[in-house]
PDB file of C-alpha atoms and ligand atoms in Angstrom:
ATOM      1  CA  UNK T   1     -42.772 -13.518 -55.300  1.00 56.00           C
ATOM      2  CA  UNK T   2     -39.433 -13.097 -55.234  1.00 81.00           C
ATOM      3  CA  UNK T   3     -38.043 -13.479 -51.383  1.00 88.00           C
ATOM      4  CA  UNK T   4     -35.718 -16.787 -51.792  1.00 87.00           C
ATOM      5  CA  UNK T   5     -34.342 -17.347 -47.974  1.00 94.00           C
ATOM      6  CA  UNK T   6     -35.012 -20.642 -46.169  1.00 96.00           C
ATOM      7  CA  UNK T   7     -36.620 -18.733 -43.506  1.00 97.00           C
ATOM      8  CA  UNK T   8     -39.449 -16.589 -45.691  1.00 97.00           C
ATOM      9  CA  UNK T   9     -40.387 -20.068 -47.798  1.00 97.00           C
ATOM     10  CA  UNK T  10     -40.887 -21.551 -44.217  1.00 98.00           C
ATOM     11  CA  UNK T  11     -42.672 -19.356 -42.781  1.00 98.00           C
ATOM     12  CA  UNK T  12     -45.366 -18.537 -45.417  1.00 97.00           C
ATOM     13  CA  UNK T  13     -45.527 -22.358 -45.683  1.00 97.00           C
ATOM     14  CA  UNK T  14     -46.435 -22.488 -42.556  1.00 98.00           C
ATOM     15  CA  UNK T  15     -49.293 -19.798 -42.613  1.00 98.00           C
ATOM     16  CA  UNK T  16     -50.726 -21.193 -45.560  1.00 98.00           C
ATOM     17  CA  UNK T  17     -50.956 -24.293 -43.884  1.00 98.00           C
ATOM     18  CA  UNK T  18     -52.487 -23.332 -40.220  1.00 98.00           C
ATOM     19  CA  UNK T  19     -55.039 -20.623 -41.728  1.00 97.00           C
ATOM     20  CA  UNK T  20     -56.662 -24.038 -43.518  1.00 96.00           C
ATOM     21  CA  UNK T  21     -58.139 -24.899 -40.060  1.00 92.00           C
ATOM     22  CA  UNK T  22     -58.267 -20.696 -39.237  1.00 94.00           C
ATOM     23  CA  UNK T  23     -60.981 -20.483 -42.027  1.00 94.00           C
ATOM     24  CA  UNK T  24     -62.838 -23.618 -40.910  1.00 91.00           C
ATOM     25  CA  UNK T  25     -62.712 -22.049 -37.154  1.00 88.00           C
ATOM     26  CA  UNK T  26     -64.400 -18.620 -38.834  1.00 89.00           C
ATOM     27  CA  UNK T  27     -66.946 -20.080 -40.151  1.00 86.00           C
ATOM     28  CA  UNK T  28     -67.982 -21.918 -36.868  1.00 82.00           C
ATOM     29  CA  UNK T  29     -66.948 -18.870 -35.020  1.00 79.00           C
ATOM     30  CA  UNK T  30     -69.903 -19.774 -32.605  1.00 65.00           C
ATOM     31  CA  UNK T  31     -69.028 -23.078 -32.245  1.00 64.00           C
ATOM     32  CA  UNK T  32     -66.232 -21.836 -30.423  1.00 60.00           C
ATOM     33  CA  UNK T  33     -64.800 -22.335 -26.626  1.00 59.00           C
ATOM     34  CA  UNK T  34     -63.955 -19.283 -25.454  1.00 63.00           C
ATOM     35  CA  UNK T  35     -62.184 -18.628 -22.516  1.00 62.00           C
ATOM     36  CA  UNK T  36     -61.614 -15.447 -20.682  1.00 59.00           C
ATOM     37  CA  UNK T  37     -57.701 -15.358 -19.732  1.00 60.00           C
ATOM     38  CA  UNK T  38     -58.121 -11.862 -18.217  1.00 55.00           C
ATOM     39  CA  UNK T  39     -60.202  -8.606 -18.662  1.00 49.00           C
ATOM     40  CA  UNK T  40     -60.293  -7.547 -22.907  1.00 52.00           C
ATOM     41  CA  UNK T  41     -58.020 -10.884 -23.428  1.00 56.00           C
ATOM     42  CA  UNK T  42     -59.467 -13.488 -24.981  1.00 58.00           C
ATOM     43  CA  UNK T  43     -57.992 -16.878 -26.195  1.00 64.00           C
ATOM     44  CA  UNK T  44     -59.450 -19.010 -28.315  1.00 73.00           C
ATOM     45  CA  UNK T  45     -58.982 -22.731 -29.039  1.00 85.00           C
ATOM     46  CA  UNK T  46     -58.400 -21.675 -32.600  1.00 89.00           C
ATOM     47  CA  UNK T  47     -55.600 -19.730 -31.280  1.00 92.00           C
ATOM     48  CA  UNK T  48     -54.297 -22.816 -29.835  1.00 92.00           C
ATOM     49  CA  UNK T  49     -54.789 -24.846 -33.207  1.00 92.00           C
ATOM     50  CA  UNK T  50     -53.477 -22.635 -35.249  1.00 96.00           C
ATOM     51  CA  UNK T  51     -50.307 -21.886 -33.053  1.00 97.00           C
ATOM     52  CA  UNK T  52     -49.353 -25.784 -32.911  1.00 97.00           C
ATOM     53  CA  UNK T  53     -49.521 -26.451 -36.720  1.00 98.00           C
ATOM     54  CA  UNK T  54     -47.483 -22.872 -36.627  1.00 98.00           C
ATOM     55  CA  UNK T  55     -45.162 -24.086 -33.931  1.00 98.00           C
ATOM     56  CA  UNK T  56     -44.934 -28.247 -35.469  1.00 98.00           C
ATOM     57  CA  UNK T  57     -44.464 -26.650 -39.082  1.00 98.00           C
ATOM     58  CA  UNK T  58     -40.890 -24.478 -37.987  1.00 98.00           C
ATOM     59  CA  UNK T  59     -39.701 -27.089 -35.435  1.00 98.00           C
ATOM     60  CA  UNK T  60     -39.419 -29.899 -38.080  1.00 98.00           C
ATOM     61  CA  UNK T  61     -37.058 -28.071 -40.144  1.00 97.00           C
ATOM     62  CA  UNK T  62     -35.432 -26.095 -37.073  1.00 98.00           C
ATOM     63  CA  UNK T  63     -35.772 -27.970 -34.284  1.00 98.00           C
ATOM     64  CA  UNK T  64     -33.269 -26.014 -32.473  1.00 97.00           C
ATOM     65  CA  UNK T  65     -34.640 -22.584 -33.056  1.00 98.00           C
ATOM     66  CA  UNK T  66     -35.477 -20.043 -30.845  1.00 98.00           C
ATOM     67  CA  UNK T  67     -39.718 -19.637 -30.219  1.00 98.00           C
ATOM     68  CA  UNK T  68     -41.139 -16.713 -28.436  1.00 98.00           C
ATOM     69  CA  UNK T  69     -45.128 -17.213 -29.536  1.00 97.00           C
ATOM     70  CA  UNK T  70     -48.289 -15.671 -27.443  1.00 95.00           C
ATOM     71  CA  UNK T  71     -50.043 -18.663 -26.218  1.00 92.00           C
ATOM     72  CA  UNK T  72     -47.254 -20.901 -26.143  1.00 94.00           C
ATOM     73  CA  UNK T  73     -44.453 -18.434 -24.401  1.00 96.00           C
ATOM     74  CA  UNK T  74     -40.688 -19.296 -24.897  1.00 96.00           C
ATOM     75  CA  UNK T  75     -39.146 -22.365 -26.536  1.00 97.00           C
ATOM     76  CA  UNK T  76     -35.512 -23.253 -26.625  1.00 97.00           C
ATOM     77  CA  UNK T  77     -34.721 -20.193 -24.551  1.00 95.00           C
ATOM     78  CA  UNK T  78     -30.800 -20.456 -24.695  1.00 96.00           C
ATOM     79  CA  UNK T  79     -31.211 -20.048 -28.785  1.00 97.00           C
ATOM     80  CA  UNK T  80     -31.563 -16.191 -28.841  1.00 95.00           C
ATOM     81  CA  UNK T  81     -29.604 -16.109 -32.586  1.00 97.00           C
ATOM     82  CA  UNK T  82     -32.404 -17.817 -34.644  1.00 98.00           C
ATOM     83  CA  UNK T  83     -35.632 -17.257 -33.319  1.00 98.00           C
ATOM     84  CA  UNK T  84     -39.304 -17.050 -34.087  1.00 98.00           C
ATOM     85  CA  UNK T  85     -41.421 -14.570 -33.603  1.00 98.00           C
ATOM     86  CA  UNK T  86     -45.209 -15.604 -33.757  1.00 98.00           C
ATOM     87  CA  UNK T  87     -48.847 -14.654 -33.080  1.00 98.00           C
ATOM     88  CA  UNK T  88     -51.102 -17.420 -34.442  1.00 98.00           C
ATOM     89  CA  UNK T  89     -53.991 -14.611 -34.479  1.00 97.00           C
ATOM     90  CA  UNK T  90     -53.848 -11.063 -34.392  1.00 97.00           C
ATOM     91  CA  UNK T  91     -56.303  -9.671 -33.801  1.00 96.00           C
ATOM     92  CA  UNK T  92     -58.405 -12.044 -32.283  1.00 92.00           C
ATOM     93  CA  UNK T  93     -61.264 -10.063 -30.473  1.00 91.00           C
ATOM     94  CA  UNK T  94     -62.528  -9.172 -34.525  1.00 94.00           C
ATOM     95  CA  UNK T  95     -62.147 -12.931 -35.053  1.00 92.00           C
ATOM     96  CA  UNK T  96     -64.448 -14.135 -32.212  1.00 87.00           C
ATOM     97  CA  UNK T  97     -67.076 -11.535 -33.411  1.00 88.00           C
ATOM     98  CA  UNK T  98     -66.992 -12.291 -36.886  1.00 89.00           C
ATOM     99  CA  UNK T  99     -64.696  -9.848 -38.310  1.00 93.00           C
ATOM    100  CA  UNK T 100     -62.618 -10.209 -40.876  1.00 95.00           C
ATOM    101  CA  UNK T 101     -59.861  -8.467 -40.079  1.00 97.00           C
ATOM    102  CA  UNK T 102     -57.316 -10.906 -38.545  1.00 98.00           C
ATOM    103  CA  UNK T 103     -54.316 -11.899 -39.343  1.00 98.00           C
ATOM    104  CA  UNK T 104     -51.062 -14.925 -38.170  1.00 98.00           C
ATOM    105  CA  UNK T 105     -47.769 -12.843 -38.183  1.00 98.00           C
ATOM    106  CA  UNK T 106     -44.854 -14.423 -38.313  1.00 98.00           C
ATOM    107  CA  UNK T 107     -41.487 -13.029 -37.941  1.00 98.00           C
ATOM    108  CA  UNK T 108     -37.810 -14.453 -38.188  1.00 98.00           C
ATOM    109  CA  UNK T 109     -35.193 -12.569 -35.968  1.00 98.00           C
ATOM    110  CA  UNK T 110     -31.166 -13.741 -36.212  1.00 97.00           C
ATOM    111  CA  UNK T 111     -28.852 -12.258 -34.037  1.00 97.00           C
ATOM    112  CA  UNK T 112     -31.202  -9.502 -32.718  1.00 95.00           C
ATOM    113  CA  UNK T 113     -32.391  -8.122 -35.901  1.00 97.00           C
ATOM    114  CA  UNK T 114     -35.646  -9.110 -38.376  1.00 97.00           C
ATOM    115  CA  UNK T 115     -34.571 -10.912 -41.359  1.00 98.00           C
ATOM    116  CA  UNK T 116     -37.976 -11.741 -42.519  1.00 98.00           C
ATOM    117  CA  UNK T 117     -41.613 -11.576 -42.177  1.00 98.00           C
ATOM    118  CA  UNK T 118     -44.848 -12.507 -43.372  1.00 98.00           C
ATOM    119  CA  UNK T 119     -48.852 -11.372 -42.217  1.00 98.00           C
ATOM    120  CA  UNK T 120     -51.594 -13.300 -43.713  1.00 98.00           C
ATOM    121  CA  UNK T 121     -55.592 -12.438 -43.610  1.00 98.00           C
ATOM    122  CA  UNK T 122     -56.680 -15.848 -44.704  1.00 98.00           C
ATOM    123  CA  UNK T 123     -60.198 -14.353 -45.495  1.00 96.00           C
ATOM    124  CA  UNK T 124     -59.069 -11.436 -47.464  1.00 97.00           C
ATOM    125  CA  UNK T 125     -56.245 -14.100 -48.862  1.00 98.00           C
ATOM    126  CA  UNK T 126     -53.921 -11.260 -48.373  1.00 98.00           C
ATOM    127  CA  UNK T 127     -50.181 -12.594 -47.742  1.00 98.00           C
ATOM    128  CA  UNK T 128     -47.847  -9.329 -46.679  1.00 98.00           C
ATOM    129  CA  UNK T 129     -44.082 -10.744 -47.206  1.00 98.00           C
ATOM    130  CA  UNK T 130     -40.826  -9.349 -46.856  1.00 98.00           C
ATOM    131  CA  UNK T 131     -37.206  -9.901 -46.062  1.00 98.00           C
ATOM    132  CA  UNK T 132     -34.197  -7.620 -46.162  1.00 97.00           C
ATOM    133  CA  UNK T 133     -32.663  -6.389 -49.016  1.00 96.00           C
ATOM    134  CA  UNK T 134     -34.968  -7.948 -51.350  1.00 97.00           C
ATOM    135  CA  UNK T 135     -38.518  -5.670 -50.834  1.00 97.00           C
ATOM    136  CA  UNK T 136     -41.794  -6.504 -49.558  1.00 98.00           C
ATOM    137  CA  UNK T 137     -44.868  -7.777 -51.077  1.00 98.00           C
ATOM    138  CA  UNK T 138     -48.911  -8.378 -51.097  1.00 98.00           C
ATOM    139  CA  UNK T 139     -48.842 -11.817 -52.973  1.00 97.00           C
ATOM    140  CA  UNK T 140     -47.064 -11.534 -55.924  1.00 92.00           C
ATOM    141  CA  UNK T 141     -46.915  -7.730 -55.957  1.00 97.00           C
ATOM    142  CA  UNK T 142     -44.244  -5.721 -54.971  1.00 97.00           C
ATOM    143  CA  UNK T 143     -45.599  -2.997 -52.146  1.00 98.00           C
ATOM    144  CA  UNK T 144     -44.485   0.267 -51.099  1.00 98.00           C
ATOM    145  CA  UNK T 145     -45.757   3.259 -48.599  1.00 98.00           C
ATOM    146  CA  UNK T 146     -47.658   5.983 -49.459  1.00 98.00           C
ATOM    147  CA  UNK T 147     -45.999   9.090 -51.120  1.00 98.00           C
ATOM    148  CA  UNK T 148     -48.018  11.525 -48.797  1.00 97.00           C
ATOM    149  CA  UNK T 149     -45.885  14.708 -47.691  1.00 97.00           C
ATOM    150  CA  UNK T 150     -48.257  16.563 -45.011  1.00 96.00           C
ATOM    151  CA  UNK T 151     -49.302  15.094 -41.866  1.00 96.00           C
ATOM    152  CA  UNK T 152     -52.501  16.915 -41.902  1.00 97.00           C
ATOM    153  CA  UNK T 153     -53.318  15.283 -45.132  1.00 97.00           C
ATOM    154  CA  UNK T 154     -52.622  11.914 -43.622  1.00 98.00           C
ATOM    155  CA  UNK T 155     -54.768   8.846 -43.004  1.00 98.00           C
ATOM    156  CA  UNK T 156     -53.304   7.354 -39.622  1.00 98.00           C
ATOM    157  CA  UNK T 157     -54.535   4.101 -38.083  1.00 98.00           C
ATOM    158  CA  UNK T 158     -54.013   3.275 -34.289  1.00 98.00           C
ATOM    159  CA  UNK T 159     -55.279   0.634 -31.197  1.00 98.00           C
ATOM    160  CA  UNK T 160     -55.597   0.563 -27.727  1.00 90.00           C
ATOM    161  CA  UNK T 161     -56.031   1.327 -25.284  1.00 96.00           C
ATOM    162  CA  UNK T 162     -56.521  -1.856 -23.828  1.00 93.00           C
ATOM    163  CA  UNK T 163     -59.376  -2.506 -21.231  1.00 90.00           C
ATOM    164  CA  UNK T 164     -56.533  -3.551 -18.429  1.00 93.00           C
ATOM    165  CA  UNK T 165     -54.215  -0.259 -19.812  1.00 95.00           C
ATOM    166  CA  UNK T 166     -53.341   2.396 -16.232  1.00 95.00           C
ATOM    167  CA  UNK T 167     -52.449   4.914 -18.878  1.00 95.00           C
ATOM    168  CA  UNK T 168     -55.836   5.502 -20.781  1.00 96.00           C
ATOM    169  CA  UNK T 169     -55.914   9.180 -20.039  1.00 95.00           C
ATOM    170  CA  UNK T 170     -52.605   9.758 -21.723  1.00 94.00           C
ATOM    171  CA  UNK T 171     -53.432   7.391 -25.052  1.00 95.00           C
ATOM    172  CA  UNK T 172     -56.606   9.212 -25.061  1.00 95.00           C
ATOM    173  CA  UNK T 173     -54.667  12.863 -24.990  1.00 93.00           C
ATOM    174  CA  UNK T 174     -52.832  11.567 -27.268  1.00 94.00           C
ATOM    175  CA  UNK T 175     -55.414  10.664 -29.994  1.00 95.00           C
ATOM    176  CA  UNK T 176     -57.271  13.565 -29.660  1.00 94.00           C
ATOM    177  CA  UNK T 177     -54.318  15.781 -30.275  1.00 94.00           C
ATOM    178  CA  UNK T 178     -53.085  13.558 -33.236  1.00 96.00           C
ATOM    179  CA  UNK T 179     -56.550  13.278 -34.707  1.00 95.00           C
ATOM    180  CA  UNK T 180     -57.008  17.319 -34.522  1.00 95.00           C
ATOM    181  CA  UNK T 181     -54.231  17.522 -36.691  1.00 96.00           C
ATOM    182  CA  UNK T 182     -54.831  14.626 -39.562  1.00 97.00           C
ATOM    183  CA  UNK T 183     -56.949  14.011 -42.176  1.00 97.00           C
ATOM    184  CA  UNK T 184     -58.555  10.761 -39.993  1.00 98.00           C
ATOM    185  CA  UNK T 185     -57.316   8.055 -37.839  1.00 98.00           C
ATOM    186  CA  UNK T 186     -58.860   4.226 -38.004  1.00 98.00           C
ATOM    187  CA  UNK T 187     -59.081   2.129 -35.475  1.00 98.00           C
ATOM    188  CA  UNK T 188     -59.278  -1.934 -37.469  1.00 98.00           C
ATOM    189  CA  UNK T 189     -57.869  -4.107 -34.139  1.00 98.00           C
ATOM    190  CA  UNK T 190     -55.299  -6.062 -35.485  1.00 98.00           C
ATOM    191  CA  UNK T 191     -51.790  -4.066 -34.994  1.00 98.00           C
ATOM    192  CA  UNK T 192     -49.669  -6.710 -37.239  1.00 98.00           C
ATOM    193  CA  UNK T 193     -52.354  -5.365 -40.115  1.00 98.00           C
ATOM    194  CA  UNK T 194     -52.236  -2.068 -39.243  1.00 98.00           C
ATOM    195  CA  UNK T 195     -48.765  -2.262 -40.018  1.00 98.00           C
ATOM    196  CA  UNK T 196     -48.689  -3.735 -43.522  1.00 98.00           C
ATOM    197  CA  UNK T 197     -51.755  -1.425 -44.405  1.00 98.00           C
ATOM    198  CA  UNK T 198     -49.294   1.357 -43.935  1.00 98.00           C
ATOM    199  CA  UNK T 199     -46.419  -0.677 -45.870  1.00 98.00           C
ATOM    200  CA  UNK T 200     -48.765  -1.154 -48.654  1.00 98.00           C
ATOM    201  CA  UNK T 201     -50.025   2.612 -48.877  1.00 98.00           C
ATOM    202  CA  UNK T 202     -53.304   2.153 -47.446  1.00 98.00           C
ATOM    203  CA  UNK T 203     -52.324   4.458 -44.374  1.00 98.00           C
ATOM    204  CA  UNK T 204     -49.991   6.832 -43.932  1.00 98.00           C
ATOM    205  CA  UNK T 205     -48.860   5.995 -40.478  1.00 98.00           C
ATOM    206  CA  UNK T 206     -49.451   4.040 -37.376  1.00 98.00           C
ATOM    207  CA  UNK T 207     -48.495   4.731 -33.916  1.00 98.00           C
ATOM    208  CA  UNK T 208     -49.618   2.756 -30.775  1.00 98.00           C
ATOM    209  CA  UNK T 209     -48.669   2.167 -27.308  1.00 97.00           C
ATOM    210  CA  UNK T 210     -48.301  -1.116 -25.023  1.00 96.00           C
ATOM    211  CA  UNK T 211     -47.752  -3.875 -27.549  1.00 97.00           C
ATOM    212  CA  UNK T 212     -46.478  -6.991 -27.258  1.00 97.00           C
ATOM    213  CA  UNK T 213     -43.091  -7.772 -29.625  1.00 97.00           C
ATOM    214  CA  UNK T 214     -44.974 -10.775 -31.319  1.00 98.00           C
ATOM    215  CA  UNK T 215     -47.471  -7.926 -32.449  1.00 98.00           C
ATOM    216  CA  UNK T 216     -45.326  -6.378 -34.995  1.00 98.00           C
ATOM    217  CA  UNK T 217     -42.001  -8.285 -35.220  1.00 98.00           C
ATOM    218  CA  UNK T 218     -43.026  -9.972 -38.784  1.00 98.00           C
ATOM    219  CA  UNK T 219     -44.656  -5.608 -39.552  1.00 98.00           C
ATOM    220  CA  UNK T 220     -40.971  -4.147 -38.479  1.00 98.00           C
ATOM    221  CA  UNK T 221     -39.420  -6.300 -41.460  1.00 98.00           C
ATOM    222  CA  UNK T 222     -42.401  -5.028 -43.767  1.00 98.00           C
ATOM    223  CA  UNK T 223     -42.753  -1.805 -43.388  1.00 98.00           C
ATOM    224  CA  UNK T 224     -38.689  -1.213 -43.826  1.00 98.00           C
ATOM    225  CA  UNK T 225     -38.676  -3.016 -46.873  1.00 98.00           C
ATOM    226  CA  UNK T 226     -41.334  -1.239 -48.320  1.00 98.00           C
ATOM    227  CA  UNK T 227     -39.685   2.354 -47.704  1.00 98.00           C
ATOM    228  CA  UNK T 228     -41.242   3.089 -44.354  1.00 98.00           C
ATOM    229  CA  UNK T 229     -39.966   3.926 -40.932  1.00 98.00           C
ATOM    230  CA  UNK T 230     -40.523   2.345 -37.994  1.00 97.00           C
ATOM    231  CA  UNK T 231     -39.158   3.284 -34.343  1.00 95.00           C
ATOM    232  CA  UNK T 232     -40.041   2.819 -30.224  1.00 94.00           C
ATOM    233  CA  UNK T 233     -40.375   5.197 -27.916  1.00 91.00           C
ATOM    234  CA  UNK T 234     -40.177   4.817 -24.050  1.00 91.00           C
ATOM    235  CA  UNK T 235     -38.933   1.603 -23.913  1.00 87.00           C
ATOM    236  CA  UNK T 236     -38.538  -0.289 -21.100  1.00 87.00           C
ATOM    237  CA  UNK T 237     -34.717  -2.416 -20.897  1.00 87.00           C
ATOM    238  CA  UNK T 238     -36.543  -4.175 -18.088  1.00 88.00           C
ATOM    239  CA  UNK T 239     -39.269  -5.321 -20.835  1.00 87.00           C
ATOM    240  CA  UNK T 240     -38.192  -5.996 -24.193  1.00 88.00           C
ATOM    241  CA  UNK T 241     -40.826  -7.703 -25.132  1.00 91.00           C
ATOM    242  CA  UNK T 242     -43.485  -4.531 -24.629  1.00 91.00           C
ATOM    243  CA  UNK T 243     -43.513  -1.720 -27.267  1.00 92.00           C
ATOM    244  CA  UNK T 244     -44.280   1.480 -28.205  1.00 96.00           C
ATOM    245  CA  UNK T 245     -44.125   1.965 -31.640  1.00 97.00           C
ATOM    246  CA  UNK T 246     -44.391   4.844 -34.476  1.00 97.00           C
ATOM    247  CA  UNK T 247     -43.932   3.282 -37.918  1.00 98.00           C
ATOM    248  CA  UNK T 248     -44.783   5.368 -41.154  1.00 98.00           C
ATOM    249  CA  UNK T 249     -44.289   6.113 -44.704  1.00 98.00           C
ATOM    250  CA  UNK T 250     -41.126   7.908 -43.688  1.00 98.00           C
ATOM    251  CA  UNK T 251     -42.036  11.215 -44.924  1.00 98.00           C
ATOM    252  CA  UNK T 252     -44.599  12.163 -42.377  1.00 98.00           C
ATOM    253  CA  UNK T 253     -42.420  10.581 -39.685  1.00 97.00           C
ATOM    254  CA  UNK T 254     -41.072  13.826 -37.485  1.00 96.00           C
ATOM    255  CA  UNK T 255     -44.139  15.583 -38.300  1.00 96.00           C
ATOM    256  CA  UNK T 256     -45.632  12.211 -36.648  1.00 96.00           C
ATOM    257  CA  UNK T 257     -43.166  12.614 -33.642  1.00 95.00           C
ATOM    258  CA  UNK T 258     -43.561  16.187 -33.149  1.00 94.00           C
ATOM    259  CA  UNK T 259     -47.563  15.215 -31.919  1.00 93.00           C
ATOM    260  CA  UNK T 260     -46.913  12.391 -30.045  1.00 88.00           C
ATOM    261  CA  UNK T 261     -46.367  14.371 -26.548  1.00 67.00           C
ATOM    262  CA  UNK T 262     -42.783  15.517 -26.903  1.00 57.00           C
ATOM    263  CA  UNK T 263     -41.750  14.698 -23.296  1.00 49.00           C
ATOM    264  CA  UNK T 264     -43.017  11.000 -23.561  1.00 48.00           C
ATOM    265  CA  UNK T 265     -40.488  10.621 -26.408  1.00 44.00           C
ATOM    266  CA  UNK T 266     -37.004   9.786 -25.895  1.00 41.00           C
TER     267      UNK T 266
HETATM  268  C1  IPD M 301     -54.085  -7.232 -30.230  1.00 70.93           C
HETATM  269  C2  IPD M 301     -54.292  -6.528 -31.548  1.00 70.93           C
HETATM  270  C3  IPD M 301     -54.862  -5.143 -31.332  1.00 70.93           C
HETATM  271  C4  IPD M 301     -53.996  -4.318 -30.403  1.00 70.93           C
HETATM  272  C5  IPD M 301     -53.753  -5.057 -29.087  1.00 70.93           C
HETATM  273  C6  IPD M 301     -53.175  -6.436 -29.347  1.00 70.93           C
HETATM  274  P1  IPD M 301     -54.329  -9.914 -30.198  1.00 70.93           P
HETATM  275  O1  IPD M 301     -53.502  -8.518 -30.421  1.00 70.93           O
HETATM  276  O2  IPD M 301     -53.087  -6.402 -32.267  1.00 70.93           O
HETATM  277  O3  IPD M 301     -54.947  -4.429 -32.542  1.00 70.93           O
HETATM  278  O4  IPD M 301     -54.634  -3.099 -30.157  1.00 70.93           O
HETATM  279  O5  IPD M 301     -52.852  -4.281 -28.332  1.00 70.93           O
HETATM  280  O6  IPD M 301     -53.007  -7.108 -28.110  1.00 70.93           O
HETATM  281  O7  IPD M 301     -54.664 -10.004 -28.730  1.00 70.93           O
HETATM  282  O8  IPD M 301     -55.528  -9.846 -31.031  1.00 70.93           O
HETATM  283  O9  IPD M 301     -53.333 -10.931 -30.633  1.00 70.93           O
HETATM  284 CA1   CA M 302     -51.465  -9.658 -31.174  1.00 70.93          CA
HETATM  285 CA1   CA M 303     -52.866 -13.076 -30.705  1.00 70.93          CA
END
């Protein structure tokens, strides 16, 4: 690999060292406590583990950084230049049944924008990296988007909407009139790895409504190095941390927008 800052060494550090305890928790998924923190929310005490050995990891060599994490919320508030960006486990509702497809994202943010970013699957030992200016990678191999031209061609992946969503009707237009007009759309749960699937060429594009920032900060930093495109649409200055995103292999991008219903996009 060949990402050199401070920040990228840290963080996948970090994930290597949390998603020992993540694959221990896997295979005792039914060992688990689970506790219900609201309808189709779940939180784990794996989530828990794995965030502390996350949050302990970063805070001993930047104890003055920035934090905003899932579980844990906001750490050193007043440091909004170097911050953290974290979800121990994305995806977690495929973790507690057993699926693989999970993933701790990690992103760095200084002075507003992404600098770095990495998304690891400990079971697929998949480690997405990337930071600006210098590419992004699976492992040691460099990674870029998928050359596909044509929309209806495409292989799109998307979530939601979430049991507690008010706006299922109009996610559910939505997909229909997307999916009418692809090759296929997936559906895999874990938006961080829906992300890097499109950085990597596995899908051509990803577009979903309602996420949380800590879903795709580490994906944002990904995708872009890796030739793709991501923007938001209908954001909210009241809510920074929610998003709708559209992120894709940049060539497919306005075809992308154009189905997405147009007034709903700014
Ligand atoms: C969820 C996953 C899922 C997406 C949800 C997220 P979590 O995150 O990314 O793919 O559809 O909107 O909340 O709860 O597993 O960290
Ligand atoms: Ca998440
Ligand atoms: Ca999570």
């Amino acid at each position: 690999m060949r990402l050199e800052s401070p920040q990228i060494n840290l963080i996948t550090r970090a994930c290597m060292k949390a998603s020992r305890s993540l694959i221990r928790d896997f295979g005792e998924i039914e060992n688990l406590q689970v506790l219900e923190k609201g309808p189709g929310d779940f939180v784990s005490s794996a989530d828990k583990r794995t965030e502390k050995i996350l949050i302990d990891e970063l805070q001993k060599a930047h104890p003055d950084y920035g934090i905003i994490s899932e579980e844990a919320g906001i750490i050193n508030k007043s440091n909004i230049n170097n911050r953290w960006i974290i979800d121990p486990i994305d995806g977690t509702m495929n973790f507690l049944n057993g699926v693989p497809q999970f993933a701790i994202s990690i992103g760095y943010e200084e002075d507003g924008e992404i600098k770095c970013g990495a998304i690891f699957n400990p079971i697929m030992n998949e480690m997405f990296c990337a930071e600006k200016g210098n590419g992004a990678y699976l492992n040691n191999s460099r990674i870029r988007v998928s050359n596909k031209k044509k929309i209806k061609d495409s292989l799109l992946v998307t979530g939601g909407p979430k049991g507690v969503s008010k706006i299922k009707d109009k996610i559910y237009s939505e997909y229909i009139n997307i999916s009418n007009n692809v090759s296929n759309v997936r559906k895999f749960g874990s938006a961080a790895l829906d992300i890097a699937y499109v950085a990597c060429g596995r899908f051509d594009g990803y577009w979903q409504r309602e996420l949380n920032y800590w879903d795709i900060a580490a994906g944002i930093i990904i995708l872009k190095e890796a030739g793709g495109f991501v923007d938001f649409f209908e954001e909210d200055t009241n809510l920074p941390l929610k998003k709708n995103i559209l992120a894709t292999n940049s060539n497919i991008h306005e075809e992308l927008r154009g189905l997405l219903n147009k007034k709903n996009i700014e």
